[in-house]
Backbone as CSV, one residue per row, in Angstrom:
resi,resn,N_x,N_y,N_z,CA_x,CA_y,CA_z,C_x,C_y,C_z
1,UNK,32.813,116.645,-44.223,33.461,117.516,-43.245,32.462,117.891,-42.150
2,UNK,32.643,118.020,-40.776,31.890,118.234,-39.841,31.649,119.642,-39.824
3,UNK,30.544,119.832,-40.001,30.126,121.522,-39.880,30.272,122.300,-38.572
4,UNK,31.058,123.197,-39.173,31.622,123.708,-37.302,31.094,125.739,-37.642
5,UNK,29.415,125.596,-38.174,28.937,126.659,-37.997,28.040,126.575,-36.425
6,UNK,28.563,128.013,-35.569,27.897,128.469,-34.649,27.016,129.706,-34.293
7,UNK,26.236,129.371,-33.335,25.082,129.809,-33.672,24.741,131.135,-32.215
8,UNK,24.948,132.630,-32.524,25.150,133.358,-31.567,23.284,133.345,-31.131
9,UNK,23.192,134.049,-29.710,21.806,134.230,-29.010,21.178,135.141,-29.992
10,UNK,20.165,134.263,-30.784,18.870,135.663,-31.045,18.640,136.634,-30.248
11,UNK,18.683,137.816,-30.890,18.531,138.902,-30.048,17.004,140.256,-30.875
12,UNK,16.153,140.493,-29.288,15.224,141.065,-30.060,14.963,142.610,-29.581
13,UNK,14.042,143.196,-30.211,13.954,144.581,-30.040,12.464,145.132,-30.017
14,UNK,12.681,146.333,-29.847,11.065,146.465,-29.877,11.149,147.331,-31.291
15,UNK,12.003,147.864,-31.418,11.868,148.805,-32.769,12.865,148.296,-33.554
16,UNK,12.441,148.391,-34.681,13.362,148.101,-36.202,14.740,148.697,-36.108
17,UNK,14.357,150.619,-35.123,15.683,151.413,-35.129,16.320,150.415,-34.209
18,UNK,16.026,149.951,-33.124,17.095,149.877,-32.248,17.562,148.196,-33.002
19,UNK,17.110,147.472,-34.055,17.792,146.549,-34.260,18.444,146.790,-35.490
20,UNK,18.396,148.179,-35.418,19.490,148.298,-36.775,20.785,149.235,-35.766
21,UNK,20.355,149.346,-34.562,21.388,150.749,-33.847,22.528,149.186,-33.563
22,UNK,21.478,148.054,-32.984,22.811,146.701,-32.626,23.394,146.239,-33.798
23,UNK,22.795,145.973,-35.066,23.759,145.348,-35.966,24.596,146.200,-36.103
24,UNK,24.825,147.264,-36.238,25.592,148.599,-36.312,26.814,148.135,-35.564
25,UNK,26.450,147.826,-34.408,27.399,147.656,-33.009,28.117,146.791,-32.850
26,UNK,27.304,145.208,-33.357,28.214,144.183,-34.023,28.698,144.231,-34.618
27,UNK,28.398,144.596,-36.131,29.578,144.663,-36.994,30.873,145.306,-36.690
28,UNK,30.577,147.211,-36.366,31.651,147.549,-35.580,32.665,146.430,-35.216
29,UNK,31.958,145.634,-34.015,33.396,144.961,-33.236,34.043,143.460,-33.823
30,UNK,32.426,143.216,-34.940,33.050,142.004,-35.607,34.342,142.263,-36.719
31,UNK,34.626,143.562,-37.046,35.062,144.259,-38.391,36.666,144.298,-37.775
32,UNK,37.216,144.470,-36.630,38.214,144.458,-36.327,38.609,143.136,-36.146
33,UNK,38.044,142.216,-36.179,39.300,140.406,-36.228,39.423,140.395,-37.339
34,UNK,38.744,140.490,-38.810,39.639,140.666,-39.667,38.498,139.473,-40.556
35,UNK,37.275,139.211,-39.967,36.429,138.611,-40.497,35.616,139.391,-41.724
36,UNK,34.723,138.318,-42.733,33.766,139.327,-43.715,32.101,138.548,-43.019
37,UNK,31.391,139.683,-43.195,30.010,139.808,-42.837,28.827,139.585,-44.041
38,UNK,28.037,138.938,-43.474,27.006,139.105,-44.631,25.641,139.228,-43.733
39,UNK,24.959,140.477,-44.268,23.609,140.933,-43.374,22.470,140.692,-44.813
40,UNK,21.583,139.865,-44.140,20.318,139.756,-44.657,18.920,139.987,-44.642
41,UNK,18.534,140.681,-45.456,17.553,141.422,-45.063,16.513,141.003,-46.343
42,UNK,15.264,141.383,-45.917,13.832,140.524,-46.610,13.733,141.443,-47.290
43,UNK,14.125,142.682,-47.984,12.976,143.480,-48.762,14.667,144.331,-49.454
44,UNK,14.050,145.526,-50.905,15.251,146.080,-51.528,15.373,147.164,-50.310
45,UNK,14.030,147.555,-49.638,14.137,148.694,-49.336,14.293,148.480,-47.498
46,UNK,14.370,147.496,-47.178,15.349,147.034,-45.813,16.602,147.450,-45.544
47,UNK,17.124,146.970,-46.936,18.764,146.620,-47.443,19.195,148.053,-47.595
48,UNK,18.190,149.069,-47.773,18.432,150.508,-48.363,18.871,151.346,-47.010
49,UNK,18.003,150.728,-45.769,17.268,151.670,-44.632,18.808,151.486,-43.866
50,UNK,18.755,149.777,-43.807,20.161,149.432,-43.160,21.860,150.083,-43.861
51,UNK,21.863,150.028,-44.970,22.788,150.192,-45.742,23.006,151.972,-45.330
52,UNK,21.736,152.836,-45.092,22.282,154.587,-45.007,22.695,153.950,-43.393
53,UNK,22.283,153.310,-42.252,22.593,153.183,-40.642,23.883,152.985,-40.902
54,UNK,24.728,151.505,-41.900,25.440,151.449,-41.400,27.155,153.039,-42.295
55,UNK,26.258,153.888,-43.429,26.766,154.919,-43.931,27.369,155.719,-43.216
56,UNK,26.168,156.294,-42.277,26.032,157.306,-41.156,27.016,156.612,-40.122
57,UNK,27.621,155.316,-39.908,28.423,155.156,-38.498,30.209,154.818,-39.539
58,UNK,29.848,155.243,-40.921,31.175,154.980,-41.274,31.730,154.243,-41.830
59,UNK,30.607,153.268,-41.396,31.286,151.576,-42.285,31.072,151.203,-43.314
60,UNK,32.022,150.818,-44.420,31.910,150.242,-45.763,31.521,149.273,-45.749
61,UNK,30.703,149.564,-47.067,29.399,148.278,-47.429,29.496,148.163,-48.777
62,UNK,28.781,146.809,-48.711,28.077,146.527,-50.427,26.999,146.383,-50.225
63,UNK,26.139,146.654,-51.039,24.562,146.116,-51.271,24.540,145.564,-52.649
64,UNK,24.012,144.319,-52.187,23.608,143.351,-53.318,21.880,142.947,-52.862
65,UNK,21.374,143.795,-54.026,19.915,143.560,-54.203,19.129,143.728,-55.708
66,UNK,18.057,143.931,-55.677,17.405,143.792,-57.591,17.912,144.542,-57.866
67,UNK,18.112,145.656,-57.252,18.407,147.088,-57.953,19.635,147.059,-58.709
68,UNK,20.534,146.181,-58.433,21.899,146.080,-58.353,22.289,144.599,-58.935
69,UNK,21.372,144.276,-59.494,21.670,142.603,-60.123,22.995,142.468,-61.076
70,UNK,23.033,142.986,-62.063,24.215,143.042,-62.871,25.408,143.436,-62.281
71,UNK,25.591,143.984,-60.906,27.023,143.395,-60.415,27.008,142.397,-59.375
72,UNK,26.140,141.483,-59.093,25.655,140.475,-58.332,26.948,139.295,-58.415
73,UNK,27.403,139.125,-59.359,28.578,138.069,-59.718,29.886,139.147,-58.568
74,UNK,29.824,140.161,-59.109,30.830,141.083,-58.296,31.253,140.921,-56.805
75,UNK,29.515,141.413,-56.597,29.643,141.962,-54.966,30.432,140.247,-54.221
76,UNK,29.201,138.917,-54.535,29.310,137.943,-54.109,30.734,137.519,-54.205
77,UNK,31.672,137.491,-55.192,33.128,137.011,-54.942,33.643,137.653,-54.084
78,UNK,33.021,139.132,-53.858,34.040,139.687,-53.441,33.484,139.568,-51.755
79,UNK,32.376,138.963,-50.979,31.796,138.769,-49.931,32.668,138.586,-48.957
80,UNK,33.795,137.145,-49.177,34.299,136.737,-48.215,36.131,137.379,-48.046
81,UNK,36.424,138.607,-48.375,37.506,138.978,-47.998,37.414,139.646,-46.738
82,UNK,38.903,140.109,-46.095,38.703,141.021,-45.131,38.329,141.934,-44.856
83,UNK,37.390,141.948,-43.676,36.520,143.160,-43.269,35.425,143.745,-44.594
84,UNK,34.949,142.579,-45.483,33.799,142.823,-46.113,32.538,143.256,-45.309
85,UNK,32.019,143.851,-45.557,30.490,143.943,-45.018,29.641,144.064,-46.504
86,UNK,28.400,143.007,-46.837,27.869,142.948,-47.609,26.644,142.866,-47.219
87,UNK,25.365,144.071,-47.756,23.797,143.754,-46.961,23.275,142.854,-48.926
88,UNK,22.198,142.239,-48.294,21.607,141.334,-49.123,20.163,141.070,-49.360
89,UNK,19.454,141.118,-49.915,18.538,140.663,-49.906,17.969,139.291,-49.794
90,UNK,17.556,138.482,-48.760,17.470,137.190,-48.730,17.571,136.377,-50.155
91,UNK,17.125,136.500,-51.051,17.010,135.968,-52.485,18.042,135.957,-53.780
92,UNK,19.215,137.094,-53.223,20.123,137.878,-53.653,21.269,136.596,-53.909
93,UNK,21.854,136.515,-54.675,23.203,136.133,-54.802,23.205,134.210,-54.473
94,UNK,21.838,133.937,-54.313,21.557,132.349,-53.768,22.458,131.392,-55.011
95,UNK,22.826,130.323,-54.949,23.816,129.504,-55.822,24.934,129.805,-56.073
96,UNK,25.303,130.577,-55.217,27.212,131.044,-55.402,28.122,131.301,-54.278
97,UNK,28.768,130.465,-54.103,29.498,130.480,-53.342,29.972,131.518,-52.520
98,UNK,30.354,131.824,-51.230,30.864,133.003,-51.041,32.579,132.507,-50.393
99,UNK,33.704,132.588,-51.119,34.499,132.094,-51.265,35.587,132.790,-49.999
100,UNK,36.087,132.456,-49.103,36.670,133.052,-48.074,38.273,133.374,-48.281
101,UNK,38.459,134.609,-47.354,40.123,134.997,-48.430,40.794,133.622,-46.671
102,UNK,41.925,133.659,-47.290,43.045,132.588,-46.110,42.861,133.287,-44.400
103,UNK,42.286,134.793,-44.427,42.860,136.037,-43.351,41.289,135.214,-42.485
104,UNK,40.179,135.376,-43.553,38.959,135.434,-42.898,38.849,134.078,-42.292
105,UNK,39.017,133.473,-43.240,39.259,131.568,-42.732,39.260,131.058,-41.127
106,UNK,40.778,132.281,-41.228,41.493,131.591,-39.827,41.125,132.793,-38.537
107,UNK,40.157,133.354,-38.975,39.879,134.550,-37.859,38.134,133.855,-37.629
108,UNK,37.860,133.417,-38.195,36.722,132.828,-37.503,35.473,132.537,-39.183
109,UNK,35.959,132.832,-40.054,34.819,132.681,-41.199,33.904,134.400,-41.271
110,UNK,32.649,133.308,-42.208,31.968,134.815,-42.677,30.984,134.772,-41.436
111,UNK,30.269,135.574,-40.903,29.274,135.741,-39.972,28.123,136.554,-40.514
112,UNK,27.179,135.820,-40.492,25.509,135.979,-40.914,24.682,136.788,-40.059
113,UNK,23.860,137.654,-40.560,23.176,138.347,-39.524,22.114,138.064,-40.039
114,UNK,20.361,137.843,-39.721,19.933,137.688,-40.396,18.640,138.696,-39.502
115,UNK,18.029,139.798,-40.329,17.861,140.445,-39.849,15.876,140.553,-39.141
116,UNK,15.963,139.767,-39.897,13.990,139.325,-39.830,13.871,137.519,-39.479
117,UNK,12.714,137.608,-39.237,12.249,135.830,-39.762,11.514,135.888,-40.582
118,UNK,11.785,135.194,-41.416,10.299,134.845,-42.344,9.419,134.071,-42.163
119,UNK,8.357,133.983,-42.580,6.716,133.496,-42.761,6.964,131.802,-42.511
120,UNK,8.580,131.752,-43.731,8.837,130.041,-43.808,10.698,129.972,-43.318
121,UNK,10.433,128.821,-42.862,11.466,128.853,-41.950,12.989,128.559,-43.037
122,UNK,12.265,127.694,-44.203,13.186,127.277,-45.019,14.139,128.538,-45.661
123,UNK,13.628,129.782,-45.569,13.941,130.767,-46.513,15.431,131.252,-45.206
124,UNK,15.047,131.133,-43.778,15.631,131.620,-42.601,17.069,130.776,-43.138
125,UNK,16.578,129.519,-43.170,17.755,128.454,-43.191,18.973,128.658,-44.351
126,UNK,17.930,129.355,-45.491,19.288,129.263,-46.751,19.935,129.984,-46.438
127,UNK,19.604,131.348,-45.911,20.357,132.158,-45.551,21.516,132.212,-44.463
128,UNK,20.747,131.327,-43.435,22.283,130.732,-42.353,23.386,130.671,-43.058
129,UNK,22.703,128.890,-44.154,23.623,127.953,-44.597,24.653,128.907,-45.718
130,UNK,24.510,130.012,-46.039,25.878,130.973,-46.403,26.799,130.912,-45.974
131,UNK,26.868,130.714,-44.433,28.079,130.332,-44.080,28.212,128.997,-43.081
132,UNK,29.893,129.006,-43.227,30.324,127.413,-42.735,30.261,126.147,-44.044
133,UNK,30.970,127.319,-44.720,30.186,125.811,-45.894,31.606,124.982,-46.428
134,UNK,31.115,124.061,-47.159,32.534,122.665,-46.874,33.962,123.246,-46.173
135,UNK,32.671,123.011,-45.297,34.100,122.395,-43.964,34.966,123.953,-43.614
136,UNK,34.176,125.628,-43.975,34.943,126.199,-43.314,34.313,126.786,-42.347
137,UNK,34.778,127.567,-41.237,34.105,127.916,-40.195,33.296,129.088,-40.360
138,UNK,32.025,129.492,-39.293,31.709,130.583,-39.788,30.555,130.743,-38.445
139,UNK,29.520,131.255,-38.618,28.643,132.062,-37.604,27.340,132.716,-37.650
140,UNK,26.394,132.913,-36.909,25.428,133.498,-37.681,24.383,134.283,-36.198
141,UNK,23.539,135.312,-36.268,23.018,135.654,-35.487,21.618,136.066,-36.231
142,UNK,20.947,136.115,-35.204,19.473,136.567,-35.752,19.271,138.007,-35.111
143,UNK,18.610,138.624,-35.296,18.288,140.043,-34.884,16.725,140.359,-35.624
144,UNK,15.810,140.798,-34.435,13.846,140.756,-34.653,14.073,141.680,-34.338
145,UNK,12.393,142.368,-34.254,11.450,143.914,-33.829,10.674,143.602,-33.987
146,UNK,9.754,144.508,-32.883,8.628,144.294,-32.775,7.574,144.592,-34.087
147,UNK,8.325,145.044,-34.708,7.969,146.211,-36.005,8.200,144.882,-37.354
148,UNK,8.558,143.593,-37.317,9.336,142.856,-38.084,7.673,142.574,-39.354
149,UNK,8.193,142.229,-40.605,6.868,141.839,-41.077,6.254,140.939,-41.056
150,UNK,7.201,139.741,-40.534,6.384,138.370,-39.620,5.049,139.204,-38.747
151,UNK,5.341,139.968,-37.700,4.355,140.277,-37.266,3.187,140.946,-37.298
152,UNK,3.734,141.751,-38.805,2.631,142.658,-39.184,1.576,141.652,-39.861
153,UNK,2.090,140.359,-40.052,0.807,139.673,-40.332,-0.327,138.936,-39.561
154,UNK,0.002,139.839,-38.136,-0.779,139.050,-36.602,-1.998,140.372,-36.853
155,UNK,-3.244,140.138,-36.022,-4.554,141.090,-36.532,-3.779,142.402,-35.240
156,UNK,-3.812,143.702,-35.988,-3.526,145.007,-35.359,-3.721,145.056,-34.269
157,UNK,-5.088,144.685,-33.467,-5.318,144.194,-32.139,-4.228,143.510,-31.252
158,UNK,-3.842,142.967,-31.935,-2.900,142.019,-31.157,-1.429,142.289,-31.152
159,UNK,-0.909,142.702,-32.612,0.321,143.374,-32.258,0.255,144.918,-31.776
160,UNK,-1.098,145.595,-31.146,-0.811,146.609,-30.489,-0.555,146.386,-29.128
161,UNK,-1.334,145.113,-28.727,-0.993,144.394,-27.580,0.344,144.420,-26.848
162,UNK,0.846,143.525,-28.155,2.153,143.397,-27.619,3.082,144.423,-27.869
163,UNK,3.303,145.645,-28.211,3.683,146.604,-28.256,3.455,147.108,-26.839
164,UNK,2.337,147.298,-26.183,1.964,148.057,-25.242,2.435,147.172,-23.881
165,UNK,2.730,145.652,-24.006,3.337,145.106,-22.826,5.082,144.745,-23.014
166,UNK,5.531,145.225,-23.854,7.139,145.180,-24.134,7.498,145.804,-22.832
167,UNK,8.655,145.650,-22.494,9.557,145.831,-21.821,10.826,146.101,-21.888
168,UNK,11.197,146.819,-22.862,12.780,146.539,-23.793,13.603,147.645,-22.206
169,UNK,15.054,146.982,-22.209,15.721,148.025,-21.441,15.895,149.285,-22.608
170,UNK,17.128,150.193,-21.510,17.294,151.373,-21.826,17.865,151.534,-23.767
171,UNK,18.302,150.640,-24.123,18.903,150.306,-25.412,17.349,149.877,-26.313
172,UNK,16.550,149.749,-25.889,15.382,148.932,-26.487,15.395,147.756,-26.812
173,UNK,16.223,146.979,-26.058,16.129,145.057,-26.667,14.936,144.773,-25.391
174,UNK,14.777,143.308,-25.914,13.576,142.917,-25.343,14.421,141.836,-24.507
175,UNK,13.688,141.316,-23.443,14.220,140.072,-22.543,14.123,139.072,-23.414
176,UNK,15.088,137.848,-23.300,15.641,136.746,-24.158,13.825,136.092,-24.837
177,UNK,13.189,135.943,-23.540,11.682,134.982,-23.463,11.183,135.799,-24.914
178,UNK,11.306,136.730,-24.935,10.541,137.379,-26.213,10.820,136.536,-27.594
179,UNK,11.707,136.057,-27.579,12.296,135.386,-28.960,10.988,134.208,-29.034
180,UNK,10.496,133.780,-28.601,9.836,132.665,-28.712,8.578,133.369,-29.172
181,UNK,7.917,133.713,-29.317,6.969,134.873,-29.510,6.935,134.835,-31.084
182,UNK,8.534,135.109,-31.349,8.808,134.957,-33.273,8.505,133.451,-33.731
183,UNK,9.200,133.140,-32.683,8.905,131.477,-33.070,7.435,131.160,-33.255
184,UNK,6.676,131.107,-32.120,5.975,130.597,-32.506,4.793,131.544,-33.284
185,UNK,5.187,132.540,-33.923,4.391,133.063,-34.925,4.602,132.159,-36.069
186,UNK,6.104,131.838,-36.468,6.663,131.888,-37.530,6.184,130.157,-37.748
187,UNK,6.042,128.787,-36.644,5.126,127.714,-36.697,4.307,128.040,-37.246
188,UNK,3.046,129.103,-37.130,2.013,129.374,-36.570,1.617,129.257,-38.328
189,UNK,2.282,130.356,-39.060,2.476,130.544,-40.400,2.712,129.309,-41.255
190,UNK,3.679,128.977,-40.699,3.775,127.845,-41.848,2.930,126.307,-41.163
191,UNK,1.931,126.177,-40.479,0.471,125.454,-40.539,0.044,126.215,-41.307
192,UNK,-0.514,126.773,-41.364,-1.735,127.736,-42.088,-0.907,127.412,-43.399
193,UNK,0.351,127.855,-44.313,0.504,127.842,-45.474,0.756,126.188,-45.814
194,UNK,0.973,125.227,-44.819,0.576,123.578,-45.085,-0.948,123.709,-45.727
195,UNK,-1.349,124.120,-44.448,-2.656,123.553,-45.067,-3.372,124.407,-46.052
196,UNK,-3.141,125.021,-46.581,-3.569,125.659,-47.056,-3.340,125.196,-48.631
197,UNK,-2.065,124.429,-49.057,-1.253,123.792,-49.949,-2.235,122.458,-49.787
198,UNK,-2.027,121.752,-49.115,-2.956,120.475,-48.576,-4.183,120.738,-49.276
199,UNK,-5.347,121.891,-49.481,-6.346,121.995,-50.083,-6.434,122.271,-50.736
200,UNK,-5.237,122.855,-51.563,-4.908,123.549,-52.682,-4.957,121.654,-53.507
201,UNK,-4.204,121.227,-53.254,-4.086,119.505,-53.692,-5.313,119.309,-53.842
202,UNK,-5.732,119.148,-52.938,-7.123,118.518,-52.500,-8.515,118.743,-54.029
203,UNK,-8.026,120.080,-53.849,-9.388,121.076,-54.892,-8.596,120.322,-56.180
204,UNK,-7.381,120.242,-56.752,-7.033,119.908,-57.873,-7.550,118.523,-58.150
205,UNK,-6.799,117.711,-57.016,-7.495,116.323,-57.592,-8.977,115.892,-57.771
206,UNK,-9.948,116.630,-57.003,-11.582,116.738,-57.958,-11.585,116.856,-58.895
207,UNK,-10.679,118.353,-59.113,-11.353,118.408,-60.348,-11.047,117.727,-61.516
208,UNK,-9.597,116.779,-61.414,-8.959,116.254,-62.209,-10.093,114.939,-62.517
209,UNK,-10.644,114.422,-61.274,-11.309,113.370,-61.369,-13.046,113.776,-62.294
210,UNK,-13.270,115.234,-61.569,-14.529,115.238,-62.472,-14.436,115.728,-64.337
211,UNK,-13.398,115.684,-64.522,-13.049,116.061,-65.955,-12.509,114.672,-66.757
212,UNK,-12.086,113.509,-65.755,-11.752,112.274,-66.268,-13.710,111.899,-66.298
213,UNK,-14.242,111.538,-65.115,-15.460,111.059,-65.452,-16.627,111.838,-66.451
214,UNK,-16.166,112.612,-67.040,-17.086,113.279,-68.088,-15.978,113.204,-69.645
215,UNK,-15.089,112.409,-69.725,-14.382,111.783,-70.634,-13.924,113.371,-71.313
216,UNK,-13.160,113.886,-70.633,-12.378,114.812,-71.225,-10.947,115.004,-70.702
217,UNK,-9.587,115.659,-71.678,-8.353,115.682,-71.352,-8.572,116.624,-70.124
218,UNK,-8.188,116.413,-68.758,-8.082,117.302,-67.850,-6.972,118.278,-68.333
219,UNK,-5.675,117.801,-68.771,-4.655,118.908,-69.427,-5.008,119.695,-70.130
220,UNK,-6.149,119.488,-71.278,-6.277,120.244,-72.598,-7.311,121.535,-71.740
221,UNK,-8.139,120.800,-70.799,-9.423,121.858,-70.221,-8.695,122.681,-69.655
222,UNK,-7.766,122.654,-68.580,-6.803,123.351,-67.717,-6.611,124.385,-68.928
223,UNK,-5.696,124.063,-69.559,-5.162,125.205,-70.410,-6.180,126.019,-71.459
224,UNK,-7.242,125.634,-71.391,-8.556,126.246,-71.825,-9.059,127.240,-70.926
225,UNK,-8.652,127.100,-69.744,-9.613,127.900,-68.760,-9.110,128.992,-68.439
C-alpha cells in the first residue's frame, strides 16, 4: 500500500513553555475533526509536565509511560478513537498497533507530535512510523526548544550563545532557519556515537586476537573478567 503519511513544518521555540503553550494549540484545533493524537515525549517526567499543560487548558488525556505500564495494553487500543489524545513516552507502547476507529480513518488518521529530537535519529523515526500504517492515513509534526535535551548536550558556552542570539516572535517560536540547528546537532551526535561504536569494535577484536595468540578461550576469559 502506498504510504500516504504527511509531514507538517517543524516548528521551533526558544522555551520548552512556549512549545508546550503550541502543542496545546494544535491539539485544541486538531481535536475538533474528529481525529486521535499521539504526543511523544523523551522522558516520564516530560509526559508529566505536558500532560498538567494540556489539564490546565481542559483537554482529555492519557498518559502512557513506566509509571503506568500495566495499563499500557489499555491506553494503546484505546489510542486511535475519536478525539483521543494520548502523551507517551518515546519507548512506551512500541510493537502494538494503534488501531484506528472508521470516524478517525476518514477525518484524516492519527497525528504525531513529536516533541524533542533525539541524540539518534532512528528513535525520531519509530515514533513517526505510529502513524499511517498499512495503508491508513495519518500525520506527524515535530515541535523543539531551545531548552530541548539534544542541546543540553552542546558545551554551556555555546548553548548560552545561542540563547542570547534567538529571536523568537511575540509567541516565542523561532524563524523556520532555526530548525536546522537541531539537525545538524542531531548528525553531529550520531558521528560521534558511529564512531565511537567503530572503536568500541575495534578494541574488541585485539583483544579477541591477543587471547587467541596466547592459546586461550577468548569466551571463557571474557566471562572471567
Amino acid at each position: 500500500c502506498p504510504c500516504l503519511r504527511r509531514g507538517w513544518p517543524t516548528r521551533g521555540f526558544a522555551t520548552m513553555r512556549g512549545t508546550r503553550r503550541a502543542i496545546v494549540a494544535t491539539v485544541t484545533e486538531i481535536l475538533v475533526t474528529g481525529r486521535s493524537i499521539l504526543i511523544g515525549t523523551p522522558s516520564v517526567d516530560a509526559s508529566e509536565a505536558l500532560a498538567h499543560e494540556l489539564a490546565s487548558a481542559g483537554i482529555d488525556h492519557q498518559v502512557l509511560n513506566a509509571r503506568l505500564h500495566a495499563r499500557e495494553a489499555e491506553i494503546v487500543a484505546a489510542a486511535g478513537q475519536p478525539g483521543r489524545v494520548t502523551i507517551a513516552t518515546n519507548m512506551a507502547g512500541r510493537g502494538t498497533d494503534i488501531h484506528l476507529h472508521d470516524l478517525v480513518r476518514s477525518s484524516g488518521g492519527l497525528h504525531v507530535i513529536a516533541t524533542e529530537l533525539h541524540s539518534s535519529a532512528r528513535i525520531d523515526r519509530q515514533l513517526i512510523g505510529r502513524c499511517a500504517r498499512q495503508g491508513d492515513p495519518g500525520s506527524y509534526q515535530i515541535m523543539l526548544s531551545l531548552e530541548d535535551e539534544l542541546l543540553r548536550l552542546l558545551p554551556a558556552e555555546q548553548r548560552e550563545r545561542l540563547q542570547a542570539g534567538a529571536s523568537p516572535d511575540r509567541s516565542g517560536e523561532l524563524p523556520s532557519r532555526w530548525v536546522r540547528l537541531f539537525q545538524r546537532t542531531q548528525a553531529q551526535f550520531e558521528r560521534m556515537q558511529a564512531k565511537q561504536r567503530m572503536q568500541m569494535l575495534k578494541s574488541e577484536r585485539e583483544r579477541l586476537k591477543r587471547y587467541r595468540r596466547a592459546g586461550l578461550d577468548p569466551f571463557l576469559e571474557l566471562v572471567d573478567e
